[in-house]
Amino acid sequence: MCFNPGYPCECLTSGNLCEPCKMTAKDRELEEAHLSNNINAADSAMGVSEPEMDTSSNEVVRDRGRNWGWMLSAIICLNILILGCAFVSGGTSSSVNISTTDLQIFILFLLLLTSIWMVYYIIYNYRTENAAFKDRHAGPIWLRGGLLLFGVVSIIMDVFKVASYVGYLHCDSGIKVAFPVVQLVFVFVQTYFLWIHSRDCVQVQKNLSRCGLMLTLSTNLVLWMTEVTEESLHQTIFPEVPTNVTKLSRRQMYINRASYGDDQCKCSHSSCDIFKDAYYYLYPFNIEYSLFASAMAFVMWKNVGRVASESNHHHVRFSLKDVFIGPVLGILLVVAGIATFIVYEIEMKANSYNEESFDTAVMMHFIMNIVIVTMMSVCTIIGSTIFKVDHREHISEKNPTRSLDVGLLVGASLGQFIISYFSIVAIVATGAKGHLNRLNLTWGILMVIQIGLQNFFIIEGLHREPFHEVEPDTVVENPHVVESSKDGSKLEKVDLDNKPNPDVEARGHGGTAEHKHKLLWKRRVLREVCAFLLLGNIILWIMPAFGARPQFDHDTETQFYQSSMWAAIVNVGLPFGIFYRMHSVASLFEVYLNS
């Protein structure tokens, strides 16, 4: 032991350390080890910081390139759309010297350029490994199936156009024949392109892909504007007739301008009128094709450079099991709607100068639409109530496809909102006199309510997690215990089995048969609602898409806003309303699969 700490201890020279010296030596060793660890940690931190700085700098450069590509592609799309609007609006005005041939030359350039890019994209991605990842949410089978169906009908329409325009080659421009031929090739290439690559998250040539996809999007939108204009002119051009038959003559369809042929140029074969009437009725499918293609191209553009998350994907399949009331009522509604629509159209054409038959047909059309919209509103309230008592979680994963679906749903519904509100204002301002005005007012109010309720129901359904079948808890018996037990113990075991277990009953969904029955009940009600609403939207799409124009057959709005203004309101809002119904069908089908 050292009793004098002021002098050197003798144990240091002898080699046998005393207790205080041992403690001092241990403290010195620990301090040296701590200092060495701090130095090594600092060295390792310096070594790691350089790669981290390189990674962060690479991310900054990558973000700059991505923003530059987005900006350039958006500028290309905006310029093409504005130029297309100028050509389309100028071609519809008789006072502007822009012919149909000028518009078709501009669109031909866009079609050829877009087709060349799509062929290049297909070939390049086929030859390049890992050129794109797949987004499981994008391009569902119902969307690609709808695109394929509308594409086939669009090709048939182009064939009819070629057969019709060939008869005018001796006195009209050959561009009118070349245009449907090039459009036919474009539709074929684009349908194949979107069917194969609609789920791509492009990882190479990102800026070129963004610009090409925006070119595809803007080309389809210009085509959509052109087709909507042609179809609207076909419906709403009014011939010069005496004032006492103006109302009755609006239902007569006159083919004028908009690439339908000059009145002074006569067809060289007798089938021109047949082909004109045939491809006119195919215009709604071609309009929907352009909108479907635009939506899918936008999703691909949003997915450029994106790496889809590898979250659990629950596969759902279509089944009509235990779903009966909704489909049956929906089919009856579609049949009744088609029957009244056919009678309505026949009365509009056959008895156009018989005012009593005319008003009866319009009244029948209003009543049918009121019945359809009322039933759909009640059905939507039931479905929304089920969502309120349903405890499924909301989807938190970011999904460009779902965001686009919601945006298109809300945006397209504005078209029908515009027509309904303008109609309500006109009827209320004029006093709502007469049974037709009252029915029209009721229809407009119910349409606003139905669209608002349906938007809520669809958006809520799209953001809910799918139902999952959960197996009930299973109690596994130990056979050795049963064999070795006596009669008394068996009786005790039976009593224990018959005794309810609160832990098992309270455990998760499907823990008991009662809770499983409630789960199946909610699923069945939601599927019945979705099936009925889906078929209801189909009949509300069929009637305006194939020529129903009660907005022009009932003249209150026309007299209140004047013909030119009311025609502009309807021609702008109605195409969006038609697209809203078709898009609602697709969205309701997805909600049905998730239910």
Coordinates of C-alpha atoms in Angstrom, one line a residue:
M1 CA 0.0 0.0 0.0
C2 CA 1.2 3.6 -0.7
F3 CA 0.8 6.0 2.1
N4 CA 2.8 9.0 0.6
P5 CA 1.3 10.0 -2.8
G6 CA 3.7 13.0 -3.1
Y7 CA 6.7 10.7 -3.8
P8 CA 7.1 8.0 -6.5
C9 CA 5.9 4.7 -5.3
E10 CA 8.4 1.9 -4.8
C11 CA 6.0 -0.6 -6.3
L12 CA 6.7 0.9 -9.8
T13 CA 10.4 -0.2 -9.6
S14 CA 9.7 -3.5 -8.1
G15 CA 7.0 -4.5 -10.6
N16 CA 4.4 -5.4 -8.0
L17 CA 1.8 -2.6 -8.3
C18 CA -0.2 -1.6 -5.4
E19 CA -4.0 -1.1 -5.5
P20 CA -3.9 2.7 -6.1
C21 CA -1.3 2.3 -8.9
K22 CA -3.4 -0.5 -10.5
M23 CA -6.4 1.8 -10.6
T24 CA -4.4 4.7 -12.1
A25 CA -3.0 2.4 -14.8
K26 CA -6.5 1.1 -15.7
D27 CA -7.9 4.7 -16.0
R28 CA -5.0 5.6 -18.3
E29 CA -5.6 2.6 -20.5
L30 CA -9.4 3.4 -20.8
E31 CA -8.7 7.0 -21.7
E32 CA -6.2 6.1 -24.4
A33 CA -8.7 3.5 -25.8
H34 CA -11.5 6.2 -25.8
L35 CA -9.3 8.7 -27.6
S36 CA -8.3 6.1 -30.3
N37 CA -11.9 5.2 -30.8
N38 CA -12.8 8.8 -31.3
I39 CA -10.0 9.2 -33.9
N40 CA -11.1 6.1 -35.8
A41 CA -14.7 7.3 -35.8
A42 CA -13.7 10.6 -37.1
D43 CA -11.6 9.0 -39.9
S44 CA -14.5 6.7 -40.8
A45 CA -17.0 9.6 -40.9
M46 CA -14.6 11.6 -43.2
G47 CA -14.4 8.5 -45.4
V48 CA -18.2 8.1 -45.7
S49 CA -19.0 11.7 -46.2
E50 CA -17.4 11.8 -49.6
P51 CA -19.7 9.2 -51.2
E52 CA -22.7 10.8 -49.5
M53 CA -21.8 14.1 -51.0
D54 CA -21.4 12.5 -54.4
T55 CA -24.8 10.8 -54.0
S56 CA -26.5 14.1 -53.0
S57 CA -24.9 15.9 -55.9
N58 CA -26.1 13.2 -58.3
E59 CA -29.6 13.5 -56.9
V60 CA -29.6 17.3 -57.5
V61 CA -28.4 16.8 -61.1
R62 CA -31.1 14.2 -61.6
D63 CA -33.8 16.4 -60.2
R64 CA -32.7 19.3 -62.5
G65 CA -32.9 17.0 -65.5
R66 CA -36.3 15.7 -64.5
N67 CA -37.7 19.2 -64.0
W68 CA -36.2 20.3 -67.4
G69 CA -37.8 17.4 -69.1
W70 CA -41.2 18.0 -67.5
M71 CA -41.1 21.7 -68.4
L72 CA -40.1 21.1 -72.1
S73 CA -42.7 18.4 -72.6
A74 CA -45.4 20.6 -71.0
I75 CA -44.5 23.5 -73.3
I76 CA -44.7 21.2 -76.3
C77 CA -48.2 20.0 -75.3
L78 CA -49.4 23.5 -74.5
N79 CA -48.3 24.9 -77.9
I80 CA -49.8 22.0 -79.9
L81 CA -53.1 22.4 -78.0
I82 CA -53.3 26.1 -78.5
L83 CA -52.5 25.8 -82.2
G84 CA -55.0 23.0 -82.6
C85 CA -57.7 25.1 -80.9
A86 CA -57.0 27.9 -83.3
F87 CA -57.3 25.6 -86.3
V88 CA -60.5 23.9 -85.0
S89 CA -62.3 27.1 -84.0
G90 CA -61.2 28.8 -87.3
G91 CA -62.4 25.9 -89.4
T92 CA -65.9 26.1 -87.9
S93 CA -66.4 29.8 -88.7
S94 CA -67.7 30.7 -92.1
S95 CA -66.1 34.1 -91.9
V96 CA -62.6 32.7 -91.4
N97 CA -60.7 31.5 -94.4
I98 CA -59.4 28.2 -92.8
S99 CA -60.6 25.2 -94.8
T100 CA -61.1 21.7 -93.6
T101 CA -58.1 20.7 -95.7
D102 CA -55.8 23.0 -93.7
L103 CA -56.9 21.5 -90.4
Q104 CA -56.5 18.0 -91.7
I105 CA -52.9 18.7 -93.0
F106 CA -52.0 20.0 -89.5
I107 CA -53.5 16.9 -87.9
L108 CA -51.8 14.6 -90.5
F109 CA -48.4 16.0 -89.4
L110 CA -49.2 15.3 -85.8
L111 CA -50.4 11.8 -86.5
L112 CA -47.3 10.9 -88.6
L113 CA -44.9 12.4 -86.0
T114 CA -46.5 10.6 -83.1
S115 CA -46.7 7.3 -84.9
I116 CA -43.0 7.5 -85.7
W117 CA -42.1 8.2 -82.1
M118 CA -44.3 5.3 -80.8
V119 CA -42.7 2.8 -83.3
Y120 CA -39.2 4.0 -82.1
Y121 CA -40.2 3.6 -78.5
I122 CA -41.5 0.1 -79.1
I123 CA -38.3 -1.0 -80.9
Y124 CA -35.9 0.7 -78.5
N125 CA -37.5 -0.8 -75.4
Y126 CA -37.7 -4.2 -77.0
R127 CA -33.9 -4.2 -77.6
T128 CA -32.9 -2.6 -74.3
E129 CA -32.9 -4.5 -71.0
N130 CA -34.4 -2.9 -67.9
A131 CA -35.6 0.1 -70.0
A132 CA -38.7 0.4 -67.9
F133 CA -40.2 -1.0 -64.7
K134 CA -43.9 -1.9 -64.4
D135 CA -46.5 0.0 -62.3
R136 CA -49.2 -2.5 -61.2
H137 CA -51.8 0.2 -60.8
A138 CA -51.5 1.7 -64.3
G139 CA -53.3 0.3 -67.3
P140 CA -55.8 -2.1 -65.7
I141 CA -57.4 -4.7 -68.0
W142 CA -60.8 -2.9 -68.1
L143 CA -59.1 0.3 -69.3
R144 CA -57.0 -1.5 -72.0
G145 CA -60.1 -3.5 -73.0
G146 CA -62.1 -0.4 -73.4
L147 CA -59.3 1.2 -75.5
L148 CA -59.2 -1.9 -77.7
L149 CA -63.0 -1.9 -78.2
F150 CA -63.1 1.8 -79.1
G151 CA -60.0 1.4 -81.3
V152 CA -61.6 -1.3 -83.3
V153 CA -64.8 0.8 -83.8
S154 CA -62.6 3.8 -84.7
I155 CA -60.9 1.7 -87.4
I156 CA -64.3 0.7 -88.8
M157 CA -65.3 4.4 -88.8
D158 CA -62.2 5.3 -90.8
V159 CA -62.9 2.6 -93.3
F160 CA -66.4 4.0 -93.8
K161 CA -64.9 7.5 -94.2
V162 CA -62.5 6.3 -96.9
A163 CA -65.3 4.5 -98.7
S164 CA -67.4 7.7 -98.6
Y165 CA -64.7 10.2 -99.5
V166 CA -63.4 8.2 -102.5
G167 CA -66.6 9.3 -104.2
Y168 CA -65.5 12.9 -104.0
L169 CA -62.0 12.6 -105.4
H170 CA -63.0 13.9 -108.8
C171 CA -64.1 17.3 -107.4
D172 CA -62.5 17.5 -103.9
S173 CA -59.1 17.4 -102.3
G174 CA -57.3 14.0 -101.9
I175 CA -56.3 15.0 -98.3
K176 CA -59.8 14.0 -97.2
V177 CA -59.0 10.4 -98.3
A178 CA -55.5 10.4 -96.9
F179 CA -56.6 11.7 -93.5
P180 CA -58.7 8.7 -92.5
V181 CA -56.1 6.3 -93.9
V182 CA -53.3 7.8 -91.8
Q183 CA -55.7 8.0 -88.8
L184 CA -56.4 4.3 -89.2
V185 CA -52.7 3.5 -89.1
F186 CA -52.3 5.8 -86.1
V187 CA -55.1 4.1 -84.2
F188 CA -53.6 0.7 -84.8
V189 CA -50.1 1.7 -83.7
Q190 CA -51.3 3.6 -80.7
T191 CA -53.6 0.8 -79.5
Y192 CA -50.7 -1.7 -79.7
F193 CA -48.4 0.8 -78.0
L194 CA -50.7 1.4 -75.1
W195 CA -51.8 -2.2 -74.7
I196 CA -48.1 -3.3 -74.2
H197 CA -46.5 -0.3 -72.5
S198 CA -49.3 1.5 -70.6
R199 CA -47.7 0.2 -67.3
D200 CA -44.2 1.4 -68.1
C201 CA -42.1 3.5 -65.7
V202 CA -39.4 4.5 -68.2
Q203 CA -35.9 4.6 -66.8
V204 CA -33.9 5.4 -70.0
Q205 CA -34.2 8.4 -72.4
K206 CA -36.5 10.0 -69.9
N207 CA -36.6 13.5 -71.4
L208 CA -37.3 12.1 -74.9
S209 CA -40.0 9.8 -73.4
R210 CA -41.6 12.7 -71.6
C211 CA -41.7 14.8 -74.8
G212 CA -43.0 11.9 -76.9
L213 CA -45.8 11.1 -74.4
M214 CA -46.9 14.8 -74.3
L215 CA -46.9 14.8 -78.1
T216 CA -49.1 11.7 -77.9
L217 CA -51.4 13.3 -75.4
S218 CA -51.8 16.6 -77.3
T219 CA -52.4 14.8 -80.6
N220 CA -55.2 12.8 -79.1
L221 CA -56.7 15.9 -77.5
V222 CA -56.6 17.8 -80.9
L223 CA -58.3 14.8 -82.5
W224 CA -60.9 14.9 -79.7
M225 CA -61.6 18.6 -80.3
T226 CA -62.0 18.0 -84.0
E227 CA -64.3 15.0 -83.6
V228 CA -66.4 16.8 -81.0
T229 CA -66.7 19.8 -83.3
E230 CA -67.7 17.7 -86.3
E231 CA -70.3 15.8 -84.2
S232 CA -71.7 19.0 -82.7
L233 CA -72.0 20.7 -86.1
H234 CA -73.7 17.6 -87.4
Q235 CA -76.3 18.0 -84.6
T236 CA -76.8 21.7 -84.2
I237 CA -76.5 23.4 -87.6
F238 CA -79.9 24.9 -88.3
P239 CA -81.2 25.4 -91.8
E240 CA -82.8 28.6 -92.9
V241 CA -86.5 28.0 -92.6
P242 CA -89.6 30.0 -91.7
T243 CA -89.9 31.1 -88.1
N244 CA -93.0 29.0 -87.4
V245 CA -91.1 25.7 -88.0
T246 CA -87.7 26.7 -86.4
K247 CA -88.3 24.6 -83.3
L248 CA -89.4 21.6 -85.3
S249 CA -86.6 21.6 -87.8
R250 CA -83.8 21.5 -85.2
R251 CA -84.1 17.7 -85.0
Q252 CA -83.3 17.4 -88.7
M253 CA -79.6 16.6 -89.1
Y254 CA -77.8 18.4 -91.9
I255 CA -74.3 17.5 -93.0
N256 CA -72.4 20.7 -93.6
R257 CA -68.7 21.7 -93.5
A258 CA -66.4 19.9 -91.1
S259 CA -65.1 17.4 -93.7
Y260 CA -68.6 16.1 -94.6
G261 CA -68.2 17.2 -98.3
D262 CA -69.2 20.3 -100.3
D263 CA -72.9 20.5 -101.4
Q264 CA -71.8 21.4 -104.9
C265 CA -69.6 18.3 -105.2
K266 CA -71.6 15.2 -106.0
C267 CA -70.6 11.7 -105.0
S268 CA -69.6 9.4 -107.9
H269 CA -71.3 6.3 -106.4
S270 CA -74.6 5.7 -104.7
S271 CA -73.3 4.5 -101.4
C272 CA -72.0 7.8 -100.0
D273 CA -75.0 8.6 -98.0
I274 CA -75.1 5.1 -96.5
F275 CA -71.5 5.4 -95.3
K276 CA -72.0 8.9 -94.0
D277 CA -74.9 7.8 -91.8
A278 CA -72.9 4.8 -90.7
Y279 CA -69.8 6.6 -89.6
Y280 CA -71.8 9.4 -88.0
Y281 CA -73.2 6.9 -85.5
L282 CA -69.6 5.7 -84.7
Y283 CA -68.4 9.1 -83.7
P284 CA -69.1 8.6 -79.9
F285 CA -66.8 5.6 -79.8
N286 CA -64.0 7.5 -81.6
I287 CA -64.4 10.4 -79.2
E288 CA -64.1 8.1 -76.2
Y289 CA -61.1 6.4 -77.8
S290 CA -59.2 9.7 -77.9
L291 CA -60.0 10.5 -74.3
F292 CA -59.0 7.0 -73.1
A293 CA -55.7 7.3 -75.0
S294 CA -55.1 10.7 -73.6
A295 CA -55.6 9.5 -70.0
M296 CA -53.3 6.5 -70.5
A297 CA -50.6 8.7 -72.1
F298 CA -50.8 11.1 -69.1
V299 CA -50.3 8.3 -66.6
M300 CA -47.2 7.1 -68.5
W301 CA -45.9 10.6 -68.5
K302 CA -46.3 10.9 -64.8
N303 CA -44.5 7.5 -64.3
V304 CA -41.4 8.4 -66.3
G305 CA -38.4 7.9 -64.0
R306 CA -40.7 6.6 -61.2
V307 CA -39.8 3.4 -59.3
A308 CA -43.1 1.7 -58.2
S309 CA -43.1 0.6 -54.6
E310 CA -43.2 -3.1 -53.9
S311 CA -46.1 -3.1 -51.6
N312 CA -48.5 -6.0 -51.2
H313 CA -50.8 -6.2 -54.1
H314 CA -54.1 -8.0 -53.5
H315 CA -55.4 -9.6 -56.7
V316 CA -59.1 -9.2 -57.2
R317 CA -61.3 -11.0 -59.6
F318 CA -64.7 -10.3 -61.1
S319 CA -67.6 -12.4 -59.8
L320 CA -71.3 -12.0 -59.8
K321 CA -71.8 -14.5 -56.9
D322 CA -74.7 -13.5 -54.6
V323 CA -75.3 -10.3 -56.7
F324 CA -78.7 -10.4 -58.2
I325 CA -81.0 -7.4 -57.5
G326 CA -78.6 -4.7 -58.8
P327 CA -77.8 -6.3 -62.2
V328 CA -81.5 -7.2 -62.8
L329 CA -82.8 -3.8 -62.0
G330 CA -80.0 -2.2 -64.0
I331 CA -80.7 -4.4 -67.1
L332 CA -84.4 -3.5 -66.9
L333 CA -83.5 0.2 -66.6
V334 CA -81.2 -0.1 -69.7
V335 CA -83.9 -1.9 -71.7
A336 CA -86.5 0.6 -70.7
G337 CA -84.2 3.5 -71.5
I338 CA -83.3 2.2 -74.9
A339 CA -86.9 1.6 -75.8
T340 CA -88.0 5.1 -74.8
F341 CA -85.0 6.6 -76.6
I342 CA -85.9 4.8 -79.8
V343 CA -89.5 6.0 -79.6
Y344 CA -88.3 9.5 -78.8
E345 CA -86.0 9.6 -81.8
I346 CA -88.6 8.2 -84.2
E347 CA -91.1 10.8 -83.0
M348 CA -88.6 13.6 -83.4
K349 CA -88.1 12.7 -87.1
A350 CA -91.4 11.3 -88.2
N351 CA -93.7 13.8 -86.4
S352 CA -91.5 16.9 -86.5
Y353 CA -94.5 19.1 -87.6
N354 CA -97.0 17.6 -85.2
E355 CA -96.6 19.7 -82.0
E356 CA -98.7 17.4 -79.8
S357 CA -96.7 14.3 -80.7
F358 CA -93.5 16.3 -80.4
D359 CA -94.3 17.5 -76.8
T360 CA -95.4 14.0 -75.8
A361 CA -92.1 12.5 -77.0
V362 CA -90.1 15.2 -75.1
M363 CA -92.2 14.6 -72.0
M364 CA -91.6 10.8 -72.2
H365 CA -87.8 11.4 -72.5
F366 CA -87.9 13.8 -69.5
I367 CA -89.8 11.3 -67.3
M368 CA -87.6 8.4 -68.2
N369 CA -84.5 10.4 -67.3
I370 CA -86.1 11.6 -64.0
V371 CA -86.8 8.0 -63.1
I372 CA -83.3 6.9 -63.9
V373 CA -81.6 9.7 -62.0
T374 CA -83.9 9.3 -59.0
M375 CA -83.2 5.6 -58.6
M376 CA -79.5 6.1 -59.0
S377 CA -79.6 8.8 -56.3
V378 CA -81.3 6.6 -53.8
C379 CA -79.0 3.7 -54.6
T380 CA -75.9 6.0 -54.2
I381 CA -77.2 7.1 -50.8
I382 CA -77.4 3.5 -49.7
G383 CA -73.9 2.8 -50.9
S384 CA -72.5 5.9 -49.2
T385 CA -74.2 4.9 -45.9
I386 CA -72.4 1.5 -46.1
F387 CA -69.1 3.3 -46.5
K388 CA -69.8 5.3 -43.4
V389 CA -70.3 2.1 -41.3
D390 CA -67.5 0.3 -43.0
H391 CA -64.2 0.3 -41.2
R392 CA -61.8 -0.5 -44.0
E393 CA -58.7 1.5 -44.1
H394 CA -58.0 4.2 -46.7
I395 CA -55.2 3.6 -49.1
S396 CA -52.2 5.8 -48.2
E397 CA -49.9 4.9 -51.1
K398 CA -49.4 7.6 -53.7
N399 CA -50.8 6.4 -57.0
P400 CA -50.8 8.6 -60.2
T401 CA -53.5 6.5 -61.8
R402 CA -55.9 6.9 -59.0
S403 CA -55.3 10.6 -58.7
L404 CA -55.9 10.9 -62.5
D405 CA -59.2 8.9 -62.1
V406 CA -60.4 11.3 -59.4
G407 CA -59.3 14.4 -61.4
L408 CA -61.0 13.2 -64.6
L409 CA -64.2 12.2 -62.7
V410 CA -64.5 15.6 -61.0
G411 CA -63.4 17.6 -64.1
A412 CA -65.7 15.8 -66.6
S413 CA -68.7 16.2 -64.3
L414 CA -68.4 20.0 -64.7
G415 CA -69.8 19.7 -68.2
Q416 CA -73.1 18.3 -67.0
F417 CA -73.1 20.7 -64.1
I418 CA -72.8 23.6 -66.5
I419 CA -75.7 22.4 -68.7
S420 CA -77.9 21.7 -65.7
Y421 CA -77.3 25.0 -63.9
F422 CA -77.8 27.0 -67.0
S423 CA -81.0 25.2 -67.7
I424 CA -82.2 25.7 -64.1
V425 CA -81.6 29.4 -64.2
A426 CA -83.4 29.8 -67.6
I427 CA -86.5 27.9 -66.4
V428 CA -86.7 29.6 -63.0
A429 CA -86.3 33.0 -64.6
T430 CA -89.1 32.4 -67.1
G431 CA -91.5 31.2 -64.4
A432 CA -91.4 27.4 -65.0
K433 CA -94.7 27.5 -66.8
G434 CA -96.1 24.3 -68.3
H435 CA -95.5 20.7 -67.5
L436 CA -92.5 20.4 -69.8
N437 CA -90.7 23.2 -68.0
R438 CA -91.4 21.7 -64.6
L439 CA -90.2 18.3 -65.7
N440 CA -87.0 19.9 -67.2
L441 CA -86.4 21.8 -64.0
T442 CA -86.9 18.6 -61.9
W443 CA -84.5 16.8 -64.2
G444 CA -81.8 19.5 -63.9
I445 CA -82.0 19.6 -60.0
L446 CA -82.0 15.8 -59.7
M447 CA -79.0 15.5 -62.2
V448 CA -76.9 17.9 -60.0
I449 CA -77.8 15.9 -56.9
Q450 CA -77.1 12.5 -58.5
I451 CA -73.7 13.6 -59.9
G452 CA -72.6 15.0 -56.6
L453 CA -73.6 11.9 -54.7
Q454 CA -72.0 9.6 -57.2
N455 CA -68.8 11.5 -57.2
F456 CA -68.6 11.1 -53.4
F457 CA -69.4 7.4 -53.6
I458 CA -66.8 6.6 -56.3
I459 CA -64.0 8.6 -54.8
E460 CA -64.6 7.0 -51.4
G461 CA -64.7 3.6 -53.0
L462 CA -61.5 4.1 -54.9
H463 CA -59.6 5.1 -51.8
R464 CA -60.7 2.1 -49.7
E465 CA -58.6 -1.0 -49.2
P466 CA -60.1 -4.1 -50.8
F467 CA -62.1 -6.5 -48.7
H468 CA -59.9 -9.5 -47.5
E469 CA -61.2 -12.9 -46.6
V470 CA -59.9 -13.7 -43.1
E471 CA -60.0 -17.3 -41.9
P472 CA -61.7 -17.8 -38.5
D473 CA -59.5 -18.8 -35.6
T474 CA -59.0 -22.6 -35.3
V475 CA -58.5 -24.5 -32.1
V476 CA -56.2 -27.4 -32.5
E477 CA -56.7 -30.4 -30.1
N478 CA -53.8 -32.4 -28.7
P479 CA -54.7 -36.0 -29.4
H480 CA -52.3 -37.3 -26.8
V481 CA -54.2 -35.4 -24.1
V482 CA -57.6 -36.7 -25.3
E483 CA -56.3 -40.4 -25.4
S484 CA -54.8 -40.3 -21.9
S485 CA -57.7 -38.5 -20.3
K486 CA -60.6 -40.3 -18.5
D487 CA -64.3 -39.8 -18.9
G488 CA -64.4 -37.1 -16.3
S489 CA -61.7 -35.1 -18.0
K490 CA -63.5 -35.6 -21.4
L491 CA -66.6 -34.2 -19.9
E492 CA -64.6 -31.3 -18.5
K493 CA -63.1 -30.7 -21.9
V494 CA -66.5 -30.6 -23.5
D495 CA -67.7 -28.1 -21.0
L496 CA -64.7 -25.9 -21.7
D497 CA -65.3 -26.2 -25.5
N498 CA -69.0 -25.1 -25.0
K499 CA -68.0 -22.2 -22.9
P500 CA -67.6 -19.0 -25.0
N501 CA -64.1 -17.5 -25.3
P502 CA -64.3 -13.7 -25.3
D503 CA -60.7 -13.4 -26.6
V504 CA -61.5 -15.4 -29.7
E505 CA -64.7 -13.7 -30.4
A506 CA -63.2 -10.2 -30.2
R507 CA -60.2 -11.1 -32.3
G508 CA -60.2 -9.5 -35.8
H509 CA -62.6 -9.8 -38.7
G510 CA -64.0 -13.2 -39.4
G511 CA -63.4 -14.4 -35.9
T512 CA -67.0 -15.5 -35.5
A513 CA -69.6 -16.6 -38.0
E514 CA -71.8 -13.6 -36.9
H515 CA -69.1 -11.1 -37.8
K516 CA -68.3 -12.9 -41.1
H517 CA -72.0 -12.7 -42.0
K518 CA -72.0 -9.0 -41.4
L519 CA -68.9 -8.6 -43.6
L520 CA -70.5 -10.5 -46.4
W521 CA -73.7 -8.5 -46.0
K522 CA -71.8 -5.2 -46.5
R523 CA -69.9 -6.6 -49.4
R524 CA -73.1 -7.8 -51.1
V525 CA -74.9 -4.4 -50.7
L526 CA -71.9 -2.5 -52.1
R527 CA -71.7 -4.8 -55.1
E528 CA -75.5 -4.5 -55.7
V529 CA -75.1 -0.7 -55.6
C530 CA -72.1 -0.7 -58.0
A531 CA -73.8 -3.0 -60.5
F532 CA -76.9 -0.9 -60.6
L533 CA -75.0 2.4 -60.9
L534 CA -72.8 1.0 -63.6
L535 CA -75.7 0.0 -65.8
G536 CA -77.5 3.3 -65.0
N537 CA -74.5 5.2 -66.3
I538 CA -74.4 3.1 -69.4
I539 CA -77.9 4.1 -70.4
L540 CA -77.2 7.8 -69.5
W541 CA -74.2 7.5 -71.9
I542 CA -76.1 5.8 -74.7
M543 CA -78.9 8.4 -75.1
P544 CA -76.8 11.6 -75.5
A545 CA -74.0 9.8 -77.3
F546 CA -76.3 8.5 -80.1
G547 CA -78.2 11.7 -80.7
A548 CA -80.6 12.6 -77.9
R549 CA -80.7 16.4 -77.7
P550 CA -83.6 17.5 -75.5
Q551 CA -81.7 20.7 -74.8
F552 CA -82.6 21.8 -78.4
D553 CA -86.0 20.0 -78.6
H554 CA -87.3 22.0 -75.7
D555 CA -87.0 25.7 -76.6
T556 CA -87.1 27.5 -73.2
E557 CA -83.3 27.7 -72.9
T558 CA -82.9 28.6 -76.6
Q559 CA -85.2 31.5 -76.3
F560 CA -83.7 32.7 -73.0
Y561 CA -80.0 32.5 -74.0
Q562 CA -80.5 32.8 -77.8
S563 CA -79.6 29.9 -80.2
S564 CA -75.9 30.7 -80.7
M565 CA -75.1 31.0 -77.0
W566 CA -77.1 28.0 -75.9
A567 CA -75.6 25.9 -78.7
A568 CA -72.1 26.8 -77.5
I569 CA -73.0 25.9 -73.9
V570 CA -74.4 22.5 -74.9
N571 CA -71.6 21.7 -77.4
V572 CA -68.9 22.5 -74.8
G573 CA -70.6 20.8 -71.8
L574 CA -72.2 17.7 -73.4
P575 CA -69.0 16.0 -74.6
F576 CA -67.6 16.2 -71.1
G577 CA -70.9 14.9 -69.7
I578 CA -70.8 11.9 -72.1
F579 CA -67.2 11.2 -71.1
Y580 CA -68.2 11.5 -67.4
R581 CA -70.7 8.7 -67.8
M582 CA -68.2 6.4 -69.5
H583 CA -65.5 7.2 -67.0
S584 CA -68.0 6.5 -64.2
V585 CA -68.6 3.1 -65.6
A586 CA -64.9 2.3 -65.5
S587 CA -64.5 3.7 -62.0
L588 CA -67.6 1.9 -60.6
F589 CA -66.3 -1.4 -62.1
E590 CA -63.1 -0.9 -60.1
V591 CA -65.1 -0.1 -56.9
Y592 CA -67.1 -3.3 -57.6
L593 CA -63.9 -5.4 -57.8
N594 CA -62.6 -3.9 -54.5
S595 CA -65.9 -4.6 -52.7

